[in-house]
PDB file of C-alpha atoms in Angstrom:
ATOM      1  CA  MET A  12      23.738   4.976 -72.203  1.00  0.00           C
ATOM      2  CA  ASP A  13      24.429   1.314 -72.954  1.00  0.00           C
ATOM      3  CA  LEU A  14      25.718  -0.393 -69.813  1.00  0.00           C
ATOM      4  CA  GLY A  15      26.013  -3.745 -71.552  1.00  0.00           C
ATOM      5  CA  SER A  16      25.049  -7.122 -70.189  1.00  0.00           C
ATOM      6  CA  ILE A  17      26.297  -9.476 -67.487  1.00  0.00           C
ATOM      7  CA  GLY A  18      25.465 -13.148 -67.367  1.00  0.00           C
ATOM      8  CA  GLY A  19      22.753 -12.711 -69.958  1.00  0.00           C
ATOM      9  CA  TYR A  20      21.096  -9.864 -68.042  1.00  0.00           C
ATOM     10  CA  VAL A  21      20.812  -6.447 -69.691  1.00  0.00           C
ATOM     11  CA  VAL A  22      21.996  -3.753 -67.284  1.00  0.00           C
ATOM     12  CA  GLU A  23      19.665  -0.752 -66.961  1.00  0.00           C
ATOM     13  CA  SER A  24      21.215   1.385 -64.222  1.00  0.00           C
ATOM     14  CA  VAL A  25      23.353   1.400 -61.078  1.00  0.00           C
ATOM     15  CA  LEU A  26      21.379   0.901 -57.865  1.00  0.00           C
ATOM     16  CA  GLY A  27      24.311   1.280 -55.502  1.00  0.00           C
ATOM     17  CA  THR A  28      27.998   0.694 -55.002  1.00  0.00           C
ATOM     18  CA  GLY A  29      30.257   0.056 -52.036  1.00  0.00           C
ATOM     19  CA  ALA A  30      33.187  -1.928 -50.702  1.00  0.00           C
ATOM     20  CA  ALA A  31      31.289  -5.191 -51.218  1.00  0.00           C
ATOM     21  CA  GLY A  32      30.627  -4.533 -54.905  1.00  0.00           C
ATOM     22  CA  THR A  33      28.169  -2.842 -57.253  1.00  0.00           C
ATOM     23  CA  VAL A  34      24.464  -3.580 -57.592  1.00  0.00           C
ATOM     24  CA  TYR A  35      22.722  -2.936 -60.900  1.00  0.00           C
ATOM     25  CA  LEU A  36      19.116  -2.923 -61.980  1.00  0.00           C
ATOM     26  CA  ALA A  37      18.974  -5.395 -64.856  1.00  0.00           C
ATOM     27  CA  HIS A  38      16.557  -7.616 -66.727  1.00  0.00           C
ATOM     28  CA  ASP A  39      16.318 -10.662 -68.908  1.00  0.00           C
ATOM     29  CA  SER A  40      13.355 -11.642 -71.049  1.00  0.00           C
ATOM     30  CA  GLY A  41      11.199 -12.456 -68.050  1.00  0.00           C
ATOM     31  CA  ARG A  42      11.845 -10.113 -65.124  1.00  0.00           C
ATOM     32  CA  ARG A  43      13.829  -7.344 -63.526  1.00  0.00           C
ATOM     33  CA  VAL A  44      16.531  -8.301 -61.047  1.00  0.00           C
ATOM     34  CA  ALA A  45      19.058  -6.714 -58.729  1.00  0.00           C
ATOM     35  CA  LEU A  46      22.392  -7.830 -60.170  1.00  0.00           C
ATOM     36  CA  LYS A  47      25.326  -7.734 -57.760  1.00  0.00           C
ATOM     37  CA  VAL A  48      28.882  -7.861 -59.093  1.00  0.00           C
ATOM     38  CA  SER A  49      31.705  -8.394 -56.592  1.00  0.00           C
ATOM     39  CA  ALA A  50      34.987 -10.160 -55.987  1.00  0.00           C
ATOM     40  CA  SER A  51      33.425 -12.716 -53.624  1.00  0.00           C
ATOM     41  CA  GLY A  52      32.211 -16.120 -54.718  1.00  0.00           C
ATOM     42  CA  ALA A  53      28.751 -17.608 -55.052  1.00  0.00           C
ATOM     43  CA  PRO A  54      26.378 -17.173 -52.109  1.00  0.00           C
ATOM     44  CA  PRO A  55      25.172 -20.051 -49.977  1.00  0.00           C
ATOM     45  CA  THR A  56      21.903 -21.607 -51.084  1.00  0.00           C
ATOM     46  CA  LEU A  57      19.467 -20.319 -48.481  1.00  0.00           C
ATOM     47  CA  VAL A  58      15.756 -20.335 -49.264  1.00  0.00           C
ATOM     48  CA  HIS A  59      13.598 -18.604 -46.659  1.00  0.00           C
ATOM     49  CA  PRO A  60      10.661 -16.154 -46.752  1.00  0.00           C
ATOM     50  CA  ASN A  61      12.806 -13.438 -45.146  1.00  0.00           C
ATOM     51  CA  ILE A  62      15.931 -13.896 -47.284  1.00  0.00           C
ATOM     52  CA  VAL A  63      16.184 -12.194 -50.672  1.00  0.00           C
ATOM     53  CA  PRO A  64      15.905 -14.971 -53.291  1.00  0.00           C
ATOM     54  CA  VAL A  65      18.899 -15.556 -55.567  1.00  0.00           C
ATOM     55  CA  TYR A  66      17.828 -16.635 -59.056  1.00  0.00           C
ATOM     56  CA  ALA A  67      21.208 -17.311 -60.649  1.00  0.00           C
ATOM     57  CA  HIS A  68      24.917 -16.647 -60.250  1.00  0.00           C
ATOM     58  CA  GLY A  69      28.092 -16.992 -62.254  1.00  0.00           C
ATOM     59  CA  THR A  70      31.461 -15.517 -63.180  1.00  0.00           C
ATOM     60  CA  ALA A  71      31.873 -12.610 -65.589  1.00  0.00           C
ATOM     61  CA  GLN A  72      34.602 -12.353 -68.228  1.00  0.00           C
ATOM     62  CA  ASP A  73      36.719 -10.161 -65.951  1.00  0.00           C
ATOM     63  CA  GLY A  74      36.703 -12.860 -63.267  1.00  0.00           C
ATOM     64  CA  LYS A  75      34.284 -11.086 -60.955  1.00  0.00           C
ATOM     65  CA  HIS A  76      31.282 -12.919 -59.607  1.00  0.00           C
ATOM     66  CA  TRP A  77      27.694 -11.915 -60.244  1.00  0.00           C
ATOM     67  CA  LEU A  78      24.414 -12.948 -58.747  1.00  0.00           C
ATOM     68  CA  ALA A  79      20.881 -12.112 -59.821  1.00  0.00           C
ATOM     69  CA  MET A  80      18.511 -11.485 -56.924  1.00  0.00           C
ATOM     70  CA  GLN A  81      14.907 -10.453 -56.489  1.00  0.00           C
ATOM     71  CA  TYR A  82      14.552  -6.730 -57.166  1.00  0.00           C
ATOM     72  CA  VAL A  83      12.722  -5.027 -54.295  1.00  0.00           C
ATOM     73  CA  ALA A  84      11.511  -1.648 -55.482  1.00  0.00           C
ATOM     74  CA  ASP A  85      10.210  -0.405 -52.125  1.00  0.00           C
ATOM     75  CA  GLY A  86      13.634   0.407 -50.696  1.00  0.00           C
ATOM     76  CA  ASP A  87      15.263  -0.544 -47.416  1.00  0.00           C
ATOM     77  CA  ALA A  88      15.124   0.334 -43.737  1.00  0.00           C
ATOM     78  CA  ASP A  89      18.042   2.753 -44.002  1.00  0.00           C
ATOM     79  CA  ARG A  90      16.246   4.738 -46.679  1.00  0.00           C
ATOM     80  CA  GLU A  91      13.040   4.776 -44.640  1.00  0.00           C
ATOM     81  CA  LEU A  92      14.955   6.116 -41.641  1.00  0.00           C
ATOM     82  CA  ARG A  93      16.444   8.920 -43.709  1.00  0.00           C
ATOM     83  CA  ALA A  94      12.903   9.924 -44.691  1.00  0.00           C
ATOM     84  CA  GLY A  95      11.732  10.227 -41.078  1.00  0.00           C
ATOM     85  CA  ARG A  96      11.399   8.602 -37.662  1.00  0.00           C
ATOM     86  CA  MET A  97      10.351   4.948 -37.500  1.00  0.00           C
ATOM     87  CA  SER A  98       7.803   3.858 -34.902  1.00  0.00           C
ATOM     88  CA  PRO A  99       9.033   1.423 -32.230  1.00  0.00           C
ATOM     89  CA  ASP A 100       6.438  -1.150 -33.300  1.00  0.00           C
ATOM     90  CA  ARG A 101       7.634  -1.015 -36.897  1.00  0.00           C
ATOM     91  CA  ALA A 102      11.253  -1.291 -35.774  1.00  0.00           C
ATOM     92  CA  ALA A 103      10.413  -4.386 -33.726  1.00  0.00           C
ATOM     93  CA  HIS A 104       8.534  -5.901 -36.674  1.00  0.00           C
ATOM     94  CA  ILE A 105      11.486  -5.428 -39.031  1.00  0.00           C
ATOM     95  CA  ILE A 106      13.930  -6.826 -36.473  1.00  0.00           C
ATOM     96  CA  ALA A 107      11.691  -9.877 -35.982  1.00  0.00           C
ATOM     97  CA  ASP A 108      11.632 -10.593 -39.729  1.00  0.00           C
ATOM     98  CA  ILE A 109      15.400 -10.211 -40.031  1.00  0.00           C
ATOM     99  CA  ALA A 110      15.906 -12.378 -36.947  1.00  0.00           C
ATOM    100  CA  ARG A 111      13.964 -15.198 -38.589  1.00  0.00           C
ATOM    101  CA  ALA A 112      16.314 -15.010 -41.567  1.00  0.00           C
ATOM    102  CA  LEU A 113      19.399 -15.001 -39.351  1.00  0.00           C
ATOM    103  CA  ASP A 114      18.266 -17.910 -37.208  1.00  0.00           C
ATOM    104  CA  PHE A 115      17.641 -19.939 -40.368  1.00  0.00           C
ATOM    105  CA  ALA A 116      21.102 -19.076 -41.711  1.00  0.00           C
ATOM    106  CA  HIS A 117      22.815 -19.901 -38.424  1.00  0.00           C
ATOM    107  CA  GLN A 118      21.042 -23.258 -38.266  1.00  0.00           C
ATOM    108  CA  HIS A 119      22.614 -23.979 -41.666  1.00  0.00           C
ATOM    109  CA  GLY A 120      26.099 -22.943 -40.556  1.00  0.00           C
ATOM    110  CA  VAL A 121      26.143 -19.564 -42.310  1.00  0.00           C
ATOM    111  CA  VAL A 122      27.014 -16.229 -40.720  1.00  0.00           C
ATOM    112  CA  HIS A 123      25.799 -13.154 -42.581  1.00  0.00           C
ATOM    113  CA  GLY A 124      28.585 -10.818 -41.523  1.00  0.00           C
ATOM    114  CA  ASP A 125      27.029  -7.565 -42.766  1.00  0.00           C
ATOM    115  CA  VAL A 126      23.839  -7.062 -40.765  1.00  0.00           C
ATOM    116  CA  LYS A 127      22.761  -3.424 -41.062  1.00  0.00           C
ATOM    117  CA  PRO A 128      19.583  -1.507 -41.981  1.00  0.00           C
ATOM    118  CA  SER A 129      20.583  -0.920 -45.609  1.00  0.00           C
ATOM    119  CA  ASN A 130      20.451  -4.710 -46.040  1.00  0.00           C
ATOM    120  CA  PHE A 131      16.898  -4.892 -44.658  1.00  0.00           C
ATOM    121  CA  LEU A 132      14.821  -4.689 -47.836  1.00  0.00           C
ATOM    122  CA  LEU A 133      11.174  -3.726 -47.402  1.00  0.00           C
ATOM    123  CA  ALA A 134       8.984  -5.821 -49.664  1.00  0.00           C
ATOM    124  CA  GLU A 135       5.250  -5.896 -50.249  1.00  0.00           C
ATOM    125  CA  ASN A 136       2.908  -7.308 -47.608  1.00  0.00           C
ATOM    126  CA  ASP A 137       4.926  -5.509 -44.913  1.00  0.00           C
ATOM    127  CA  ARG A 138       7.712  -8.090 -45.069  1.00  0.00           C
ATOM    128  CA  ALA A 139      11.408  -7.396 -44.449  1.00  0.00           C
ATOM    129  CA  LEU A 140      14.003  -9.395 -46.379  1.00  0.00           C
ATOM    130  CA  LEU A 141      17.672  -9.791 -45.483  1.00  0.00           C
ATOM    131  CA  ALA A 142      19.956  -9.104 -48.438  1.00  0.00           C
ATOM    132  CA  ASP A 143      23.650  -9.423 -49.243  1.00  0.00           C
ATOM    133  CA  PHE A 144      24.521 -12.876 -48.048  1.00  0.00           C
ATOM    134  CA  GLY A 145      27.959 -13.831 -49.303  1.00  0.00           C
ATOM    135  CA  SER A 146      29.776 -17.136 -49.394  1.00  0.00           C
ATOM    136  CA  ARG A 147      30.470 -17.021 -45.678  1.00  0.00           C
ATOM    137  CA  PRO A 148      30.510 -20.086 -43.500  1.00  0.00           C
ATOM    138  CA  PHE A 149      31.124 -19.208 -39.870  1.00  0.00           C
ATOM    139  CA  ALA A 150      33.839 -16.705 -40.636  1.00  0.00           C
ATOM    140  CA  ALA A 151      37.528 -17.423 -40.353  1.00  0.00           C
ATOM    141  CA  ALA A 152      39.889 -15.380 -38.235  1.00  0.00           C
ATOM    142  CA  GLY A 153      41.055 -12.114 -39.723  1.00  0.00           C
ATOM    143  CA  MET A 154      37.879 -11.406 -41.683  1.00  0.00           C
ATOM    144  CA  VAL A 155      36.137  -8.078 -41.032  1.00  0.00           C
ATOM    145  CA  LEU A 156      33.000  -8.352 -43.107  1.00  0.00           C
ATOM    146  CA  THR A 157      30.554  -5.809 -41.791  1.00  0.00           C
ATOM    147  CA  SER A 158      30.443  -2.020 -41.655  1.00  0.00           C
ATOM    148  CA  ALA A 159      32.373  -0.629 -38.694  1.00  0.00           C
ATOM    149  CA  ALA A 160      29.253   1.044 -37.281  1.00  0.00           C
ATOM    150  CA  TYR A 161      27.641  -2.385 -36.763  1.00  0.00           C
ATOM    151  CA  ALA A 162      30.677  -4.640 -36.232  1.00  0.00           C
ATOM    152  CA  SER A 163      31.091  -6.903 -33.213  1.00  0.00           C
ATOM    153  CA  PRO A 164      34.222  -6.666 -31.047  1.00  0.00           C
ATOM    154  CA  GLU A 165      35.377 -10.165 -31.987  1.00  0.00           C
ATOM    155  CA  MET A 166      35.075  -9.378 -35.677  1.00  0.00           C
ATOM    156  CA  LEU A 167      37.047  -6.165 -35.258  1.00  0.00           C
ATOM    157  CA  ARG A 168      39.748  -8.079 -33.382  1.00  0.00           C
ATOM    158  CA  GLY A 169      40.065 -10.514 -36.275  1.00  0.00           C
ATOM    159  CA  HIS A 170      38.824 -13.498 -34.286  1.00  0.00           C
ATOM    160  CA  GLU A 171      36.718 -16.313 -35.620  1.00  0.00           C
ATOM    161  CA  VAL A 172      33.041 -15.397 -35.482  1.00  0.00           C
ATOM    162  CA  ASP A 173      29.757 -17.254 -35.403  1.00  0.00           C
ATOM    163  CA  GLY A 174      26.115 -16.281 -35.124  1.00  0.00           C
ATOM    164  CA  HIS A 175      26.779 -14.245 -31.975  1.00  0.00           C
ATOM    165  CA  ALA A 176      28.469 -11.624 -34.165  1.00  0.00           C
ATOM    166  CA  ASP A 177      25.271 -11.243 -36.200  1.00  0.00           C
ATOM    167  CA  VAL A 178      23.287 -10.893 -32.953  1.00  0.00           C
ATOM    168  CA  TYR A 179      25.561  -7.991 -31.966  1.00  0.00           C
ATOM    169  CA  SER A 180      25.070  -6.326 -35.344  1.00  0.00           C
ATOM    170  CA  LEU A 181      21.308  -6.867 -35.099  1.00  0.00           C
ATOM    171  CA  GLY A 182      21.379  -5.113 -31.724  1.00  0.00           C
ATOM    172  CA  CYS A 183      23.237  -2.196 -33.301  1.00  0.00           C
ATOM    173  CA  SER A 184      20.643  -2.152 -36.075  1.00  0.00           C
ATOM    174  CA  LEU A 185      17.797  -2.116 -33.548  1.00  0.00           C
ATOM    175  CA  PHE A 186      19.414   0.905 -31.895  1.00  0.00           C
ATOM    176  CA  ARG A 187      19.531   2.638 -35.283  1.00  0.00           C
ATOM    177  CA  LEU A 188      15.902   1.847 -36.104  1.00  0.00           C
ATOM    178  CA  LEU A 189      14.743   3.171 -32.731  1.00  0.00           C
ATOM    179  CA  THR A 190      16.833   6.357 -32.640  1.00  0.00           C
ATOM    180  CA  GLY A 191      17.746   7.116 -36.245  1.00  0.00           C
ATOM    181  CA  LYS A 192      21.424   6.976 -35.279  1.00  0.00           C
ATOM    182  CA  PRO A 193      23.930   4.107 -35.141  1.00  0.00           C
ATOM    183  CA  PRO A 194      25.553   3.314 -31.795  1.00  0.00           C
ATOM    184  CA  PHE A 195      28.597   5.468 -31.088  1.00  0.00           C
ATOM    185  CA  PHE A 196      27.505   7.961 -33.762  1.00  0.00           C
ATOM    186  CA  ASP A 197      29.379  10.616 -31.784  1.00  0.00           C
ATOM    187  CA  ALA A 198      32.735   9.052 -32.697  1.00  0.00           C
ATOM    188  CA  GLU A 199      34.629  11.362 -35.033  1.00  0.00           C
ATOM    189  CA  SER A 200      36.518   8.772 -37.069  1.00  0.00           C
ATOM    190  CA  LYS A 201      36.369   5.122 -38.043  1.00  0.00           C
ATOM    191  CA  ASP A 202      39.160   4.389 -35.565  1.00  0.00           C
ATOM    192  CA  GLU A 203      37.075   5.932 -32.780  1.00  0.00           C
ATOM    193  CA  VAL A 204      34.069   3.846 -33.829  1.00  0.00           C
ATOM    194  CA  VAL A 205      36.193   0.693 -33.645  1.00  0.00           C
ATOM    195  CA  HIS A 206      37.551   1.720 -30.228  1.00  0.00           C
ATOM    196  CA  ALA A 207      34.000   2.314 -28.983  1.00  0.00           C
ATOM    197  CA  HIS A 208      32.829  -1.139 -30.043  1.00  0.00           C
ATOM    198  CA  LEU A 209      35.844  -2.678 -28.330  1.00  0.00           C
ATOM    199  CA  TYR A 210      35.823  -0.751 -25.061  1.00  0.00           C
ATOM    200  CA  ARG A 211      32.815   1.533 -24.502  1.00  0.00           C
ATOM    201  CA  GLU A 212      29.634   0.384 -22.824  1.00  0.00           C
ATOM    202  CA  PRO A 213      26.605   0.042 -25.115  1.00  0.00           C
ATOM    203  CA  PRO A 214      24.747   3.354 -25.309  1.00  0.00           C
ATOM    204  CA  GLN A 215      21.385   3.777 -23.600  1.00  0.00           C
ATOM    205  CA  VAL A 216      18.677   3.964 -26.223  1.00  0.00           C
ATOM    206  CA  THR A 217      16.409   6.019 -23.924  1.00  0.00           C
ATOM    207  CA  ARG A 218      18.973   8.812 -23.896  1.00  0.00           C
ATOM    208  CA  PHE A 219      18.200   9.444 -27.564  1.00  0.00           C
ATOM    209  CA  ALA A 220      14.608   8.174 -27.614  1.00  0.00           C
ATOM    210  CA  PRO A 221      13.226   9.087 -24.157  1.00  0.00           C
ATOM    211  CA  TRP A 222       9.734   7.913 -25.102  1.00  0.00           C
ATOM    212  CA  LEU A 223      10.953   4.312 -25.016  1.00  0.00           C
ATOM    213  CA  PRO A 224      10.723   2.181 -21.845  1.00  0.00           C
ATOM    214  CA  SER A 225      13.912   1.639 -19.856  1.00  0.00           C
ATOM    215  CA  ALA A 226      13.590  -2.091 -20.534  1.00  0.00           C
ATOM    216  CA  MET A 227      14.813  -1.369 -24.055  1.00  0.00           C
ATOM    217  CA  ASP A 228      18.134  -0.215 -22.586  1.00  0.00           C
ATOM    218  CA  ASP A 229      18.532  -3.700 -21.132  1.00  0.00           C
ATOM    219  CA  VAL A 230      17.758  -5.264 -24.517  1.00  0.00           C
ATOM    220  CA  ILE A 231      20.441  -3.206 -26.261  1.00  0.00           C
ATOM    221  CA  ALA A 232      22.950  -3.871 -23.469  1.00  0.00           C
ATOM    222  CA  ALA A 233      22.458  -7.635 -23.742  1.00  0.00           C
ATOM    223  CA  ALA A 234      22.565  -7.659 -27.537  1.00  0.00           C
ATOM    224  CA  MET A 235      25.758  -5.582 -27.584  1.00  0.00           C
ATOM    225  CA  ALA A 236      27.598  -7.333 -24.761  1.00  0.00           C
ATOM    226  CA  LYS A 237      31.345  -7.466 -25.387  1.00  0.00           C
ATOM    227  CA  ASP A 238      31.432 -11.165 -24.495  1.00  0.00           C
ATOM    228  CA  PRO A 239      29.644 -13.129 -27.248  1.00  0.00           C
ATOM    229  CA  ASP A 240      28.401 -15.699 -24.724  1.00  0.00           C
ATOM    230  CA  ALA A 241      26.707 -12.946 -22.703  1.00  0.00           C
ATOM    231  CA  ARG A 242      24.511 -11.922 -25.652  1.00  0.00           C
ATOM    232  CA  TYR A 243      21.151 -13.363 -26.564  1.00  0.00           C
ATOM    233  CA  PRO A 244      21.603 -16.967 -27.685  1.00  0.00           C
ATOM    234  CA  SER A 245      19.898 -16.285 -31.004  1.00  0.00           C
ATOM    235  CA  ALA A 246      18.625 -13.457 -33.164  1.00  0.00           C
ATOM    236  CA  GLY A 247      15.084 -14.610 -32.436  1.00  0.00           C
ATOM    237  CA  ALA A 248      15.659 -14.300 -28.693  1.00  0.00           C
ATOM    238  CA  LEU A 249      16.776 -10.703 -29.225  1.00  0.00           C
ATOM    239  CA  ALA A 250      13.705  -9.943 -31.340  1.00  0.00           C
ATOM    240  CA  ARG A 251      11.351 -11.420 -28.735  1.00  0.00           C
ATOM    241  CA  ALA A 252      13.014  -9.414 -25.963  1.00  0.00           C
ATOM    242  CA  ALA A 253      12.665  -6.207 -27.976  1.00  0.00           C
ATOM    243  CA  ASP A 254       8.985  -6.876 -28.621  1.00  0.00           C
ATOM    244  CA  ALA A 255       8.368  -7.670 -24.946  1.00  0.00           C
ATOM    245  CA  ALA A 256      10.066  -4.424 -23.886  1.00  0.00           C
ATOM    246  CA  LEU A 257       7.563  -2.298 -25.789  1.00  0.00           C
ATOM    247  CA  PRO A 258       4.368  -1.119 -24.071  1.00  0.00           C
ATOM    248  CA  ILE A 259       1.355  -3.373 -24.585  1.00  0.00           C
ATOM    249  CA  LYS A 260      -1.044  -1.784 -27.044  1.00  0.00           C
ATOM    250  CA  ASP A 261      -4.684  -1.404 -25.986  1.00  0.00           C
TER     251      ASP A 261
END
């Protein structure tokens, strides 16, 4: 089946599709890329070892925007979780890598807005890369950018958000990596998920992963505090707290 070409890249297959757009596997004369096509504009220029590199971007004939990114064949953290339980040490390692990417972005005035395990790409050399940055400065009021399962209260309320919203979503992601379930997974509808993020206390991770130390409950509670100013001051601070909460290996 001929899927045509976009921006000079020959499309091979569909890797995934969602509300944010469609991602294709494509190639030019030199390499394979992940080609994302969406309604949003060009991404910010962020170059960091834990951020998926963007090679090129442009506008297609239909007016949609495309960007060519590094193709990571090894999958993502969400896929790994669906294949089986993740060890706490591996979860902490992935969170630490993603935190480095987020801290770098926040220092450059960019909020990610869609922090979740399916955007944690697992590259060679045991390195996690954060994918799916959009053209998002610290987000304006009224923008709900992330998946409801990982969205901060202020984002769901339509307030202006900054890096604290990404810290909340990273805390939700840590919960998922440790338990295999997102916070408030027991909610029966999207509206109930939203209500839980707005009003329910953060769940205790040890209730679903009793092998973890109780200190990890405190980490999740701080990361998912309703008040942004009560959360960890940075993604890196959250990652360090999570690592410190784990038992010391012999």
